[in-house]
Short mmCIF file of C-alpha atoms and ligand atoms in Angstrom, two decimals:
data_model
loop_
_atom_site.label_atom_id
_atom_site.label_comp_id
_atom_site.label_asym_id
_atom_site.label_seq_id
_atom_site.Cartn_x
_atom_site.Cartn_y
_atom_site.Cartn_z
CA MET A 1 142.65 -0.79 -224.00
CA PRO A 2 142.96 -3.37 -221.58
CA ALA A 3 146.57 -5.33 -221.17
CA PRO A 4 145.89 -8.69 -222.95
CA GLN A 5 146.00 -10.61 -219.52
CA THR A 6 143.04 -8.64 -218.51
CA ALA A 7 141.22 -8.90 -221.81
CA LEU A 8 141.59 -13.16 -221.00
CA PHE A 9 141.12 -12.96 -217.38
CA PRO A 10 138.92 -9.78 -216.46
CA PRO A 11 138.60 -8.82 -212.98
CA ALA A 12 135.31 -9.73 -211.21
CA ALA A 13 133.14 -6.60 -211.80
CA GLU A 14 134.03 -6.58 -215.48
CA ARG A 15 132.99 -10.37 -215.68
CA LEU A 16 129.63 -9.79 -214.05
CA ARG A 17 129.05 -6.75 -216.34
CA CYS A 18 129.94 -8.85 -219.74
CA ASP A 19 127.80 -11.72 -218.30
CA ASP A 20 124.67 -9.53 -217.58
CA LEU A 21 124.84 -8.10 -221.18
CA LEU A 22 125.45 -11.38 -222.67
CA THR A 23 122.60 -13.13 -220.98
CA ARG A 24 120.28 -10.32 -221.72
CA ALA A 25 121.38 -10.00 -225.50
CA LEU A 26 120.95 -13.97 -225.80
CA GLU A 27 117.51 -13.84 -224.27
CA GLN A 28 116.62 -11.00 -226.63
CA ALA A 29 117.76 -12.75 -229.83
CA ARG A 30 116.10 -15.98 -228.57
CA GLU A 31 112.83 -14.04 -228.59
CA ARG A 32 113.43 -12.25 -232.15
CA ILE A 33 114.41 -15.57 -233.45
CA ARG A 34 111.17 -17.04 -232.51
CA GLN A 35 109.21 -14.41 -233.92
CA GLY A 36 111.12 -14.11 -237.29
CA SER A 37 112.42 -16.34 -240.20
CA VAL A 38 113.59 -19.63 -239.69
CA VAL A 39 116.23 -18.86 -242.53
CA PRO A 40 117.58 -15.44 -242.30
CA THR A 41 118.99 -13.58 -245.24
CA PRO A 42 122.35 -12.61 -244.27
CA ASP A 43 124.53 -10.26 -246.02
CA ARG A 44 127.45 -12.47 -246.70
CA SER A 45 129.63 -10.13 -248.28
CA ALA A 46 129.45 -7.77 -245.40
CA PHE A 47 129.92 -10.42 -242.94
CA ALA A 48 133.10 -12.04 -244.94
CA GLN A 49 134.38 -8.39 -244.89
CA GLU A 50 133.77 -7.76 -241.07
CA LEU A 51 135.46 -11.27 -240.36
CA THR A 52 138.44 -10.59 -242.32
CA GLU A 53 138.81 -7.19 -240.49
CA PHE A 54 139.65 -9.58 -237.32
CA ASP A 55 143.31 -9.80 -238.40
CA PHE A 56 144.19 -10.45 -234.40
CA GLN A 57 146.78 -7.82 -234.69
CA ARG A 58 144.49 -5.03 -232.78
CA PRO A 59 142.61 -6.22 -229.67
CA ARG A 60 138.89 -5.13 -229.13
CA PRO A 61 136.87 -4.72 -226.08
CA LEU A 62 135.07 -8.12 -225.33
CA ASP A 63 131.59 -6.44 -225.00
CA GLU A 64 131.92 -5.34 -228.64
CA VAL A 65 132.90 -8.68 -230.18
CA LEU A 66 130.10 -10.47 -228.20
CA LYS A 67 127.79 -8.07 -229.82
CA TRP A 68 129.22 -8.78 -233.29
CA THR A 69 129.28 -12.34 -232.50
CA THR A 70 125.62 -12.89 -231.47
CA ALA A 71 124.39 -10.36 -234.01
CA SER A 72 126.38 -12.32 -236.81
CA LEU A 73 124.78 -15.56 -235.55
CA GLU A 74 121.32 -14.38 -235.23
CA CYS A 75 121.49 -13.37 -239.02
CA GLY A 76 123.87 -16.12 -240.14
CA LEU A 77 122.26 -19.48 -239.38
CA VAL A 78 119.21 -21.61 -239.88
CA HIS A 79 117.77 -21.66 -236.65
CA VAL A 80 117.42 -25.10 -235.47
CA THR A 81 115.79 -23.52 -232.12
CA HIS A 82 112.75 -22.05 -234.21
CA PRO A 83 109.59 -23.74 -233.19
CA ARG A 84 109.09 -24.24 -237.22
CA TYR A 85 112.54 -26.02 -237.70
CA PHE A 86 110.94 -29.15 -238.71
CA GLY A 87 114.40 -30.64 -239.79
CA LEU A 88 117.11 -32.87 -238.89
CA PHE A 89 117.55 -33.88 -235.25
CA ASN A 90 118.54 -30.73 -233.66
CA PRO A 91 116.15 -29.66 -230.97
CA ALA A 92 116.05 -26.40 -229.37
CA PRO A 93 118.22 -27.12 -225.93
CA THR A 94 116.63 -27.34 -222.75
CA PHE A 95 117.41 -24.62 -220.61
CA PRO A 96 119.02 -26.80 -217.63
CA ALA A 97 121.30 -28.06 -220.39
CA ALA A 98 122.41 -24.49 -221.09
CA CYS A 99 122.93 -23.86 -217.36
CA ALA A 100 125.18 -27.10 -217.50
CA ASP A 101 127.16 -25.52 -220.03
CA ARG A 102 127.89 -22.44 -217.85
CA ILE A 103 128.54 -24.52 -215.06
CA ALA A 104 130.98 -26.87 -216.86
CA ALA A 105 132.75 -23.92 -218.38
CA THR A 106 133.22 -22.39 -214.80
CA PHE A 107 134.73 -25.30 -213.14
CA ASN A 108 136.32 -26.65 -216.35
CA PRO A 109 136.67 -30.16 -214.64
CA GLN A 110 138.55 -32.61 -216.57
CA LEU A 111 136.60 -36.12 -216.25
CA ALA A 112 139.52 -38.23 -217.61
CA THR A 113 139.89 -39.41 -214.16
CA ALA A 114 137.60 -39.76 -211.02
CA THR A 115 140.79 -38.90 -208.76
CA THR A 116 140.71 -35.19 -210.23
CA SER A 117 137.19 -34.90 -210.64
CA PRO A 118 135.10 -37.33 -208.46
CA ALA A 119 132.08 -35.47 -208.20
CA ALA A 120 131.46 -34.74 -211.66
CA VAL A 121 132.51 -38.69 -212.76
CA ALA A 122 129.90 -39.93 -210.19
CA ILE A 123 127.27 -37.76 -211.77
CA GLU A 124 127.85 -38.84 -215.19
CA ALA A 125 127.92 -42.33 -214.11
CA HIS A 126 124.83 -41.96 -212.09
CA VAL A 127 123.00 -40.80 -215.22
CA ILE A 128 124.31 -43.63 -217.47
CA ARG A 129 123.28 -46.07 -214.96
CA ALA A 130 119.78 -44.56 -214.92
CA VAL A 131 119.48 -44.58 -218.66
CA ALA A 132 120.93 -48.00 -218.75
CA GLN A 133 118.00 -49.35 -216.32
CA ARG A 134 115.39 -47.53 -218.15
CA ALA A 135 116.50 -49.17 -221.28
CA GLY A 136 116.15 -52.64 -219.58
CA LEU A 137 119.81 -53.25 -219.50
CA PRO A 138 121.19 -55.11 -216.50
CA SER A 139 122.23 -53.17 -213.25
CA ASP A 140 126.05 -53.72 -213.92
CA ALA A 141 125.73 -52.24 -217.32
CA ILE A 142 128.08 -49.37 -217.73
CA GLY A 143 129.15 -46.54 -220.37
CA HIS A 144 130.08 -42.98 -220.93
CA PHE A 145 128.84 -39.81 -222.51
CA THR A 146 130.28 -39.23 -225.88
CA SER A 147 130.86 -36.22 -228.52
CA GLY A 148 127.68 -37.80 -230.25
CA GLY A 149 126.10 -40.85 -231.91
CA SER A 150 128.94 -41.41 -234.25
CA GLU A 151 131.48 -41.75 -231.54
CA ALA A 152 129.02 -44.18 -229.82
CA ASN A 153 128.72 -46.45 -232.61
CA TYR A 154 132.28 -46.22 -233.26
CA THR A 155 132.88 -47.61 -229.64
CA ALA A 156 130.23 -50.20 -230.27
CA LEU A 157 132.10 -51.64 -233.39
CA ILE A 158 135.74 -51.48 -231.51
CA CYS A 159 133.82 -53.64 -228.64
CA ALA A 160 132.50 -55.90 -231.26
CA LEU A 161 135.93 -56.59 -233.11
CA THR A 162 137.85 -57.05 -229.24
CA ARG A 163 135.35 -59.49 -228.43
CA ALA A 164 135.34 -61.43 -231.56
CA ASN A 165 139.21 -61.69 -231.55
CA GLU A 166 141.56 -61.21 -228.36
CA ARG A 167 144.37 -60.44 -230.79
CA PHE A 168 142.32 -57.61 -232.49
CA ALA A 169 143.79 -55.29 -229.60
CA ARG A 170 147.52 -56.06 -230.77
CA ASP A 171 147.25 -57.03 -234.42
CA GLY A 172 144.34 -54.93 -235.58
CA ALA A 173 142.40 -56.50 -238.74
CA ARG A 174 145.06 -58.78 -239.05
CA ALA A 175 144.15 -60.78 -236.51
CA PHE A 176 141.15 -62.16 -238.16
CA ALA A 177 141.25 -65.21 -240.50
CA GLY A 178 139.36 -63.23 -243.27
CA PRO A 179 137.80 -59.71 -243.66
CA PRO A 180 135.87 -58.69 -240.62
CA VAL A 181 132.49 -57.59 -241.54
CA PHE A 182 129.15 -56.11 -239.96
CA TYR A 183 125.49 -55.82 -240.66
CA VAL A 184 123.24 -52.53 -240.55
CA SER A 185 120.54 -51.55 -242.88
CA ARG A 186 120.82 -49.70 -245.73
CA GLU A 187 118.52 -47.07 -244.05
CA SER A 188 121.08 -46.82 -241.06
CA HIS A 189 123.03 -43.77 -240.42
CA LEU A 190 126.16 -43.97 -242.84
CA ALA A 191 128.32 -42.54 -240.35
CA TRP A 192 128.91 -46.30 -240.32
CA LEU A 193 131.20 -45.99 -243.38
CA LYS A 194 133.44 -43.55 -241.66
CA ILE A 195 133.44 -45.55 -238.63
CA ALA A 196 134.82 -48.53 -240.46
CA HIS A 197 137.32 -46.64 -241.94
CA GLN A 198 138.52 -45.33 -238.80
CA ALA A 199 138.51 -48.70 -237.09
CA GLY A 200 140.76 -49.93 -239.96
CA VAL A 201 138.42 -52.62 -241.22
CA GLY A 202 137.71 -50.52 -244.07
CA ARG A 203 134.54 -49.02 -245.85
CA ALA A 204 133.94 -52.50 -247.50
CA ALA A 205 133.17 -53.92 -244.11
CA VAL A 206 129.98 -52.44 -243.83
CA ARG A 207 127.25 -54.67 -245.02
CA LEU A 208 124.09 -52.57 -246.05
CA VAL A 209 121.56 -55.19 -245.86
CA ALA A 210 118.32 -54.75 -247.79
CA THR A 211 115.03 -53.14 -246.19
CA ASP A 212 111.65 -54.45 -246.35
CA GLY A 213 109.94 -51.82 -248.22
CA CYS A 214 108.95 -49.83 -245.17
CA GLY A 215 112.53 -48.71 -244.28
CA ARG A 216 113.32 -51.78 -241.79
CA MET A 217 116.08 -54.08 -242.07
CA ALA A 218 114.87 -57.31 -243.95
CA VAL A 219 115.31 -59.88 -241.49
CA GLU A 220 115.69 -62.67 -244.44
CA ALA A 221 118.22 -60.20 -246.12
CA LEU A 222 120.28 -60.11 -243.20
CA ARG A 223 120.23 -63.98 -242.89
CA ALA A 224 121.16 -64.47 -246.42
CA ALA A 225 124.11 -61.71 -246.00
CA LEU A 226 125.52 -63.72 -243.05
CA LEU A 227 125.59 -67.32 -244.88
CA ASP A 228 127.17 -65.65 -248.01
CA ASP A 229 129.75 -63.86 -246.22
CA ARG A 230 130.73 -67.08 -244.21
CA ALA A 231 130.97 -69.03 -247.33
CA ASN A 232 133.11 -66.30 -248.61
CA GLY A 233 135.83 -66.36 -246.11
CA CYS A 234 134.71 -62.96 -244.17
CA VAL A 235 134.19 -62.87 -240.49
CA PRO A 236 130.94 -61.38 -239.19
CA VAL A 237 131.38 -59.62 -236.14
CA MET A 238 128.41 -57.32 -235.26
CA VAL A 239 124.71 -56.69 -236.15
CA ALA A 240 123.78 -53.25 -235.70
CA ALA A 241 119.99 -52.45 -235.63
CA THR A 242 118.80 -49.08 -236.10
CA ALA A 243 115.85 -47.93 -233.62
CA GLY A 244 114.73 -44.70 -235.29
CA THR A 245 116.24 -44.43 -238.57
CA THR A 246 117.45 -41.02 -239.45
CA ASN A 247 115.48 -40.63 -242.47
CA ALA A 248 112.18 -41.98 -241.45
CA GLY A 249 112.17 -43.04 -237.78
CA MET A 250 111.89 -46.69 -238.61
CA ILE A 251 112.58 -49.18 -235.97
CA ASP A 252 114.48 -52.53 -237.06
CA PRO A 253 113.06 -55.59 -235.96
CA LEU A 254 115.08 -55.60 -232.74
CA LEU A 255 114.03 -59.31 -231.40
CA PRO A 256 114.45 -61.05 -234.85
CA CYS A 257 117.76 -58.84 -235.03
CA PHE A 258 118.81 -60.23 -231.58
CA GLU A 259 118.27 -63.83 -232.18
CA ILE A 260 120.10 -63.82 -235.45
CA ALA A 261 123.07 -62.25 -233.92
CA ARG A 262 122.93 -64.54 -230.65
CA ALA A 263 122.65 -67.57 -233.04
CA ASN A 264 125.58 -66.54 -234.68
CA ASP A 265 127.74 -65.38 -231.88
CA LEU A 266 127.89 -61.76 -232.93
CA TRP A 267 127.87 -58.58 -230.98
CA PHE A 268 123.94 -56.90 -231.29
CA HIS A 269 124.12 -53.16 -230.94
CA VAL A 270 120.96 -50.74 -230.96
CA ASP A 271 121.53 -47.30 -232.51
CA ALA A 272 118.75 -45.60 -230.93
CA ALA A 273 120.42 -42.33 -231.39
CA TRP A 274 117.47 -40.11 -231.63
CA GLY A 275 114.76 -42.95 -231.18
CA GLY A 276 116.17 -43.77 -227.78
CA ALA A 277 114.43 -41.08 -225.94
CA VAL A 278 111.28 -42.77 -226.35
CA ILE A 279 112.31 -44.79 -223.35
CA ALA A 280 111.21 -41.98 -221.33
CA SER A 281 107.34 -42.35 -222.35
CA ASP A 282 105.33 -44.94 -220.45
CA HIS A 283 102.85 -44.80 -223.10
CA ARG A 284 105.28 -45.56 -226.17
CA ARG A 285 108.56 -47.19 -224.96
CA ALA A 286 107.24 -50.55 -225.96
CA VAL A 287 108.07 -49.54 -229.36
CA LEU A 288 111.43 -50.20 -228.40
CA GLU A 289 111.02 -53.91 -227.14
CA GLY A 290 114.03 -55.59 -227.14
CA ILE A 291 116.59 -52.90 -226.80
CA GLY A 292 117.41 -54.16 -223.51
CA LEU A 293 118.71 -57.41 -224.83
CA ALA A 294 121.49 -55.56 -226.69
CA ASP A 295 125.14 -56.06 -225.85
CA SER A 296 125.47 -52.19 -226.45
CA ILE A 297 123.40 -49.07 -227.04
CA THR A 298 123.59 -45.53 -228.71
CA ILE A 299 121.50 -42.79 -227.29
CA ASP A 300 122.36 -39.17 -228.06
CA ALA A 301 121.25 -36.77 -225.66
CA HIS A 302 121.44 -33.90 -227.94
CA LYS A 303 118.83 -35.05 -230.10
CA TRP A 304 115.42 -35.89 -228.66
CA PHE A 305 116.78 -35.36 -224.83
CA ALA A 306 117.52 -31.87 -226.42
CA THR A 307 120.77 -31.25 -224.45
CA THR A 308 123.15 -28.83 -226.02
CA MET A 309 125.14 -30.18 -229.08
CA GLY A 310 127.63 -32.64 -228.89
CA CYS A 311 126.31 -35.13 -226.15
CA GLY A 312 125.91 -38.94 -226.70
CA MET A 313 125.83 -42.09 -224.76
CA PHE A 314 127.29 -45.16 -225.24
CA ILE A 315 126.09 -48.02 -222.69
CA THR A 316 127.02 -51.76 -222.75
CA ARG A 317 126.51 -54.88 -220.57
CA HIS A 318 130.16 -55.74 -220.98
CA ALA A 319 132.24 -53.88 -218.65
CA PRO A 320 135.32 -55.89 -219.17
CA ILE A 321 135.05 -55.77 -223.11
CA LEU A 322 135.03 -51.68 -222.97
CA THR A 323 138.17 -51.83 -220.85
CA ALA A 324 139.90 -54.44 -223.06
CA ALA A 325 139.10 -52.16 -225.93
CA PHE A 326 140.31 -48.87 -224.29
CA HIS A 327 142.72 -49.58 -221.48
CA VAL A 328 145.96 -47.71 -221.33
CA THR A 329 148.43 -46.67 -218.70
CA ALA A 330 150.39 -43.52 -218.47
CA GLY A 331 152.84 -42.54 -215.78
CA PHE A 332 151.51 -38.80 -215.53
CA MET A 333 148.01 -39.87 -214.79
CA PRO A 334 146.85 -39.84 -211.31
CA SER A 335 144.93 -43.08 -211.21
CA ASN A 336 144.23 -46.09 -213.50
CA ASN A 337 140.91 -47.64 -212.46
CA PRO A 338 138.86 -49.07 -215.24
CA GLY A 339 135.89 -48.74 -212.63
CA LEU A 340 136.26 -45.53 -212.44
CA ASP A 341 138.29 -43.41 -214.69
CA PRO A 342 136.86 -42.63 -218.26
CA TYR A 343 140.07 -42.55 -220.01
CA VAL A 344 140.77 -46.11 -219.73
CA THR A 345 136.96 -47.00 -220.76
CA SER A 346 136.45 -44.86 -223.71
CA ALA A 347 137.79 -43.15 -226.74
CA GLN A 348 138.37 -39.76 -225.39
CA TRP A 349 141.23 -38.71 -222.93
CA SER A 350 140.43 -35.21 -221.91
CA ARG A 351 137.02 -34.82 -221.49
CA ARG A 352 134.41 -32.45 -220.96
CA PHE A 353 131.48 -32.32 -218.49
CA LEU A 354 128.79 -33.40 -220.63
CA GLY A 355 126.65 -35.64 -218.64
CA LEU A 356 125.69 -32.87 -216.54
CA ARG A 357 123.46 -31.38 -219.32
CA LEU A 358 121.01 -34.60 -219.11
CA PHE A 359 121.45 -34.73 -215.26
CA LEU A 360 120.11 -31.23 -214.93
CA SER A 361 117.48 -31.85 -217.47
CA LEU A 362 116.28 -35.12 -215.78
CA ALA A 363 116.60 -33.79 -212.22
CA VAL A 364 114.19 -30.81 -213.03
CA ALA A 365 111.65 -32.75 -215.64
CA GLY A 366 111.99 -36.35 -214.16
CA TRP A 367 111.30 -39.39 -216.73
CA ALA A 368 107.84 -38.05 -216.56
CA GLY A 369 108.58 -34.46 -218.10
CA TYR A 370 110.70 -36.18 -220.84
CA GLY A 371 107.88 -38.70 -221.62
CA ASP A 372 105.55 -35.68 -221.95
CA HIS A 373 108.11 -34.22 -224.27
CA VAL A 374 108.40 -37.06 -226.15
CA ASP A 375 104.41 -38.10 -226.39
CA ARG A 376 103.61 -34.39 -227.24
CA SER A 377 105.94 -34.44 -230.34
CA ILE A 378 104.37 -37.81 -231.44
CA ALA A 379 100.96 -36.48 -231.14
CA LEU A 380 101.66 -33.27 -233.05
CA ALA A 381 103.31 -35.23 -235.79
CA GLU A 382 100.08 -37.66 -235.71
CA MET A 383 97.93 -34.47 -235.91
CA LEU A 384 99.95 -33.34 -239.16
CA LYS A 385 99.73 -36.79 -240.60
CA GLN A 386 95.85 -36.67 -240.43
CA GLU A 387 95.60 -33.24 -241.70
CA LEU A 388 98.10 -34.04 -244.75
CA GLU A 389 96.30 -36.99 -245.65
CA ALA A 390 92.91 -35.21 -245.40
CA ARG A 391 94.54 -32.85 -248.17
CA GLY A 392 95.23 -35.63 -250.46
CA TRP A 393 99.14 -35.88 -249.46
CA LYS A 394 100.53 -39.33 -248.92
CA ILE A 395 102.79 -40.66 -245.99
CA ALA A 396 105.43 -42.75 -247.41
CA ASN A 397 106.69 -44.16 -243.71
CA ASP A 398 104.93 -46.02 -240.83
CA SER A 399 106.89 -44.69 -237.76
CA PRO A 400 105.82 -44.89 -234.40
CA LEU A 401 108.07 -41.67 -233.67
CA ALA A 402 107.85 -38.00 -234.70
CA VAL A 403 108.74 -37.98 -238.08
CA LEU A 404 106.80 -37.82 -241.56
CA CYS A 405 108.26 -38.48 -245.06
CA VAL A 406 105.48 -37.08 -246.96
CA THR A 407 104.79 -36.74 -250.75
CA PRO A 408 102.35 -33.76 -252.28
CA PRO A 409 99.37 -34.81 -254.29
CA SER A 410 101.10 -33.10 -257.22
CA GLY A 411 104.69 -31.31 -257.69
CA ASP A 412 108.25 -32.23 -257.24
CA PRO A 413 109.19 -32.75 -253.57
CA ARG A 414 112.70 -31.10 -253.63
CA ALA A 415 111.17 -27.96 -255.54
CA LEU A 416 108.42 -27.66 -252.68
CA VAL A 417 110.96 -28.02 -249.96
CA ALA A 418 113.23 -25.24 -251.91
CA GLU A 419 110.34 -23.12 -251.79
CA ILE A 420 109.45 -23.50 -248.18
CA VAL A 421 112.89 -23.03 -246.89
CA ALA A 422 113.02 -19.84 -249.16
CA SER A 423 109.90 -18.55 -247.56
CA GLY A 424 111.59 -18.59 -244.14
CA ARG A 425 108.17 -19.82 -242.56
CA ALA A 426 109.33 -23.32 -241.94
CA TRP A 427 112.20 -25.67 -242.42
CA VAL A 428 111.77 -29.14 -243.58
CA ALA A 429 114.19 -31.41 -245.41
CA ALA A 430 114.22 -33.23 -248.91
CA THR A 431 115.27 -36.85 -248.63
CA ARG A 432 114.77 -40.18 -250.29
CA PHE A 433 112.92 -43.04 -248.66
CA GLU A 434 112.95 -46.39 -249.99
CA ASP A 435 113.61 -44.89 -253.39
CA ARG A 436 111.18 -41.95 -253.47
CA ASP A 437 112.02 -38.60 -253.14
CA VAL A 438 109.85 -37.31 -249.96
CA ILE A 439 109.62 -34.20 -247.99
CA ARG A 440 110.83 -34.99 -244.14
CA VAL A 441 109.20 -33.30 -241.50
CA CYS A 442 110.48 -34.17 -238.21
CA ILE A 443 108.87 -32.68 -234.96
CA SER A 444 111.48 -32.34 -231.88
CA ASN A 445 111.31 -28.69 -230.60
CA GLY A 446 109.50 -29.04 -227.15
CA GLU A 447 107.86 -25.26 -227.78
CA THR A 448 106.49 -26.20 -231.17
CA THR A 449 102.72 -25.74 -231.22
CA ALA A 450 99.76 -26.93 -233.14
CA GLU A 451 99.31 -23.36 -234.38
CA ASP A 452 103.38 -24.08 -235.73
CA VAL A 453 101.99 -26.98 -237.55
CA ALA A 454 99.01 -25.13 -238.88
CA ILE A 455 101.58 -22.77 -240.59
CA LEU A 456 103.65 -25.77 -241.81
CA ILE A 457 100.40 -27.24 -243.47
CA THR A 458 99.59 -23.80 -245.04
CA ALA A 459 103.23 -23.35 -246.58
CA LEU A 460 103.27 -26.87 -247.86
CA GLU A 461 99.74 -26.42 -249.56
CA HIS A 462 101.05 -23.18 -250.97
CA ALA A 463 103.79 -24.53 -252.39
CA ALA A 464 102.33 -27.61 -253.83
CA ALA A 465 99.35 -25.42 -255.27
CA ARG A 466 101.94 -23.16 -257.02
CA SER A 467 103.89 -26.18 -258.22
CA ALA A 468 101.05 -27.57 -259.82
CA SER A 469 100.32 -23.93 -261.07
CA LYS A 470 96.85 -23.76 -259.62
CA PRO A 471 95.74 -20.60 -257.90
CA VAL A 472 96.71 -20.85 -254.33
CA PRO A 473 93.77 -21.82 -252.10
CA GLU A 474 93.31 -19.49 -248.94
CA ARG A 475 92.62 -22.15 -246.54
CA SER A 476 92.95 -22.19 -242.93
CA VAL A 477 93.83 -25.00 -240.90
C1 PLP B 1 122.28 -38.63 -235.73
C2 PLP B 1 122.42 -40.23 -235.66
C3 PLP B 1 123.79 -40.68 -235.69
C4 PLP B 1 125.06 -39.65 -235.67
O1 PLP B 1 125.08 -39.15 -234.26
P1 PLP B 1 125.85 -37.77 -234.24
O2 PLP B 1 125.32 -37.50 -232.97
O3 PLP B 1 125.28 -36.86 -235.20
O4 PLP B 1 127.26 -38.05 -234.23
C5 PLP B 1 123.73 -42.05 -235.77
N1 PLP B 1 122.71 -42.96 -235.87
C6 PLP B 1 121.28 -42.33 -235.90
C7 PLP B 1 120.29 -43.40 -235.83
C8 PLP B 1 121.27 -40.81 -235.95
O5 PLP B 1 120.08 -40.40 -236.00
#
């Protein structure tokens, strides 16, 4: 058994040996996952037992532990990288993004300051500028990579509060004459509740505006809520429109929401966490008309841009407000430049080199490659929609993006989802859309084929037929 130091920092030959083993093992696992069940059936008690055997008293060889870990994950996860995972927005990551993770792990740059990591900070800033420009924000827009959409949306609220009252920085919510409130639709991502809690304005600050019956914020309801809140002494600070609701891919009316925000002197944020990638598609980007007017936007790179997990973006046209919200000085930091140093313009301090994932992916695919990726997902969703409608299924949503909320001709959607998931042939989600139980099917994997969609249709039809206690039709698609 090697000394602990060698275990943590092995010599070059040993690193290469383990790296090679790992690379091969992972590629083989990837191939098996594609061929196998989306939902493996792990032996949970064996796994629990094996885990307790790691008492951290008796060191083990790295190659053995790597083998155990990859095997455990292979049979212990819902495989979001599977081409028939039609689930929540967790696509199989791009290969360049995976390469970026290795590079970041090797150099381990600290992205708090540009002084220590000038090349890495510049690469991130370059990608942020490119995304901002593609989204139609002005050339002086700035931003940063975040852990995800939640941190980006949190940043938006902090900016809105900071802009609304210059004393917020010092006094917090007490600076306001009445309770600060902000507006999102009831179909928005409810991380907003946690965000309001963290920001210190309280969960009651979230105004869940009614939708129009099709999952979009109802503009009249927004106007009415604003009037009502002002009459009651509340202080509105932000309208956050969702561009691609998590549930159903619906896009709030961005231009009317912008007009209302401007008329009321409110921060206008667009949460395009997953829908934002549609800016890559020349054919489809018009569905986000108005996003370029936003004071700030959220786009997750780890959703439709398919980087590895934990990679969002926050972009704003108001650089000074971002600095006002996050500035700080600390004697030990080598520099304090709001134009350059991420730790004075963002919620994080120590920061991983996340942006390299999108940089490498964009560098090799270009906007055109990502545009094809987006168009392909949407084309498959349209195909699925037509096939299901032809079989008597109803489509509850009307999204221009790659997600369908469907209801079967007969049977309980939740029971159908349970059956399909248990079969391991595909993974779909049960959710509620506009007060109805629906089956949510989302296409985000860049390697999903028409054949995979056909297998999903067969699985849906089988489950529906079974729940209707009819004989299972053997239908090929
Ligand atoms: C996923 C999502 C979020 C939350 O983002 P995380 O990356 O999961 O933190 C916020 N808003 C929308 C619309 C989303 O789809």
